[in-house]
Amino acid sequence: MVKSEIKRNVSNDRASTILVSNPNLSPQSTRREVMKAIDPAAQGIKIRAMRTKGKEGVVLATASQEDNVKIQSNVQLRNAGFTVQESMGDNPRLRVHGVQAELAPEEFARAAFAQNFQGKWTESMFRASFKPLFKTGKRDLDTVIWVVETSPEMRRAVLNQGRLYIKWDSCWVADFVRVSRCFKCQAFDHVAKFCRGVEICKHCAAEGHKEEACPAKNEPPKCSNCRRAKEDDGHAVTSENCPAYNWAVRKRLRRTNYGKEAEQQGTQQPPTPCPRNCDSAGNAKRDREEASPQGPSEKRVISDLDRPEPPVTPRRRSEGTEIAWKELCRHCFKYGHTTSQCLSLVAACEHCGLEGHKVETCPNRGSSTRCVQCIRLKLKKDATKHSVLTQEICPAYIMHIKLVNK
């Protein structure tokens, strides 16, 4: 789903997006002034969507280049001090894993340039294309994950290189694709601090109470976002298979500028959005920072054209062929991907089977080896006393193979 969406994003004419900004006004004030200055009906302008873009201003998505010209030639906007220019979309973001926690943003950026791009890029070009935003990950670890905003060209250069050398560490990189969810109204694309909606229960999807006071805790969870869209709501709002969440992910990918040359050059495509962490059963917990539709379509989460594709069932494959779902990641120790493709922010230990640290820093070296996969399945303790790498006797591996071969 994600790769096909990026191909569509690469081939689309992104010049049909206009950024209207005014440094003296907030994005909300800019939005109001733009709606006063432009009359789409009188000027014959087809507006597909309007949204604020951080502190930069308001983004208008139009139906054609002709509509862009009409907006750019609007005299009232120019006289009011607004800057009107074509927007190429949001810049992509990358995750840099394994950076020393004590490094400051300036020191991190300086090391990234000096050890990886000196002689290839000028420092001014690098600083404009590589901007550290924030760091995430477990607080009690010596290393963190830096999230950086890059230009499409810098993203391709970093992903082609595969990793960044930062001080004494070789740090692997991956795309950062994440959609936020409000803790208050459960909708996407904003956080509770700025939410104007009503309180909605995370568990039962009813209004007026929080999950802690939910009277239906013993009943199956319901998804409030899918209920708004009149879709099947028989799942938790945090489910990775939630149709509303998949719609929000596609929306985020369409708003990101990965560059028109990405498809032709064959560079890595943005992967499935990464979960922030995983619970003890191995279920992904999604981060919550991004998207609820604005304007008249506020309650509409999914359109008929935006329905997610049905999940693809793995097929039986003949022995001797490369079977992706048999591969075991040496970072999170889950099947179906390699370490370089891993999206998990939480490492797992090969020795003790616990999450939050690697085998090199395992505090339980004196104890017997336990399988992290079997621990996630909550098997009896005796059934977990083996290495996760001994697949021939691992109950979790045997169950996994039976599942994918159904």
mmCIF file of N, CA, C and O in Angstrom, residues 10 24 40 81 95-96 169 180 228 256 321 389:
data_model
loop_
_atom_site.group_PDB
_atom_site.id
_atom_site.type_symbol
_atom_site.label_atom_id
_atom_site.label_comp_id
_atom_site.label_asym_id
_atom_site.label_seq_id
_atom_site.Cartn_x
_atom_site.Cartn_y
_atom_site.Cartn_z
ATOM 1 N N VAL A 10 5.003 10.520 -6.301
ATOM 2 C CA VAL A 10 6.124 10.946 -7.143
ATOM 3 C C VAL A 10 5.645 11.457 -8.484
ATOM 4 O O VAL A 10 6.131 12.447 -9.010
ATOM 5 N N ASN A 24 3.680 38.037 10.020
ATOM 6 C CA ASN A 24 3.084 38.808 11.109
ATOM 7 C C ASN A 24 1.791 38.185 11.650
ATOM 8 O O ASN A 24 1.217 38.700 12.610
ATOM 9 N N PRO A 40 -13.856 31.490 -4.034
ATOM 10 C CA PRO A 40 -13.724 30.444 -5.062
ATOM 11 C C PRO A 40 -14.868 30.427 -6.061
ATOM 12 O O PRO A 40 -14.647 30.199 -7.253
ATOM 13 N N GLY A 81 0.024 41.989 2.307
ATOM 14 C CA GLY A 81 1.334 41.558 2.785
ATOM 15 C C GLY A 81 1.550 40.054 2.787
ATOM 16 O O GLY A 81 2.499 39.564 3.421
ATOM 17 N N ARG A 95 14.809 8.655 10.632
ATOM 18 C CA ARG A 95 15.204 8.268 11.983
ATOM 19 C C ARG A 95 16.653 7.812 11.951
ATOM 20 O O ARG A 95 17.034 6.996 11.122
ATOM 21 N N VAL A 96 17.445 8.319 12.876
ATOM 22 C CA VAL A 96 18.844 7.895 13.008
ATOM 23 C C VAL A 96 18.972 7.162 14.334
ATOM 24 O O VAL A 96 18.855 7.767 15.408
ATOM 25 N N ASP A 169 30.054 5.898 16.686
ATOM 26 C CA ASP A 169 28.980 4.961 16.400
ATOM 27 C C ASP A 169 28.632 4.931 14.917
ATOM 28 O O ASP A 169 28.727 5.951 14.218
ATOM 29 N N SER A 180 -0.091 11.087 14.249
ATOM 30 C CA SER A 180 -0.468 11.305 15.639
ATOM 31 C C SER A 180 -1.956 11.110 15.868
ATOM 32 O O SER A 180 -2.752 11.259 14.957
ATOM 33 N N ARG A 228 -17.057 7.120 13.085
ATOM 34 C CA ARG A 228 -17.379 8.390 12.419
ATOM 35 C C ARG A 228 -17.524 8.196 10.915
ATOM 36 O O ARG A 228 -18.343 8.832 10.271
ATOM 37 N N THR A 256 3.745 14.525 1.647
ATOM 38 C CA THR A 256 5.201 14.576 1.782
ATOM 39 C C THR A 256 5.858 14.557 0.411
ATOM 40 O O THR A 256 5.487 13.776 -0.459
ATOM 41 N N THR A 321 13.711 -20.832 -2.270
ATOM 42 C CA THR A 321 13.515 -19.446 -2.684
ATOM 43 C C THR A 321 13.691 -18.543 -1.473
ATOM 44 O O THR A 321 13.604 -18.970 -0.330
ATOM 45 N N LEU A 389 17.259 -17.870 18.377
ATOM 46 C CA LEU A 389 17.881 -18.263 17.115
ATOM 47 C C LEU A 389 17.744 -19.759 16.825
ATOM 48 O O LEU A 389 17.984 -20.186 15.697
#
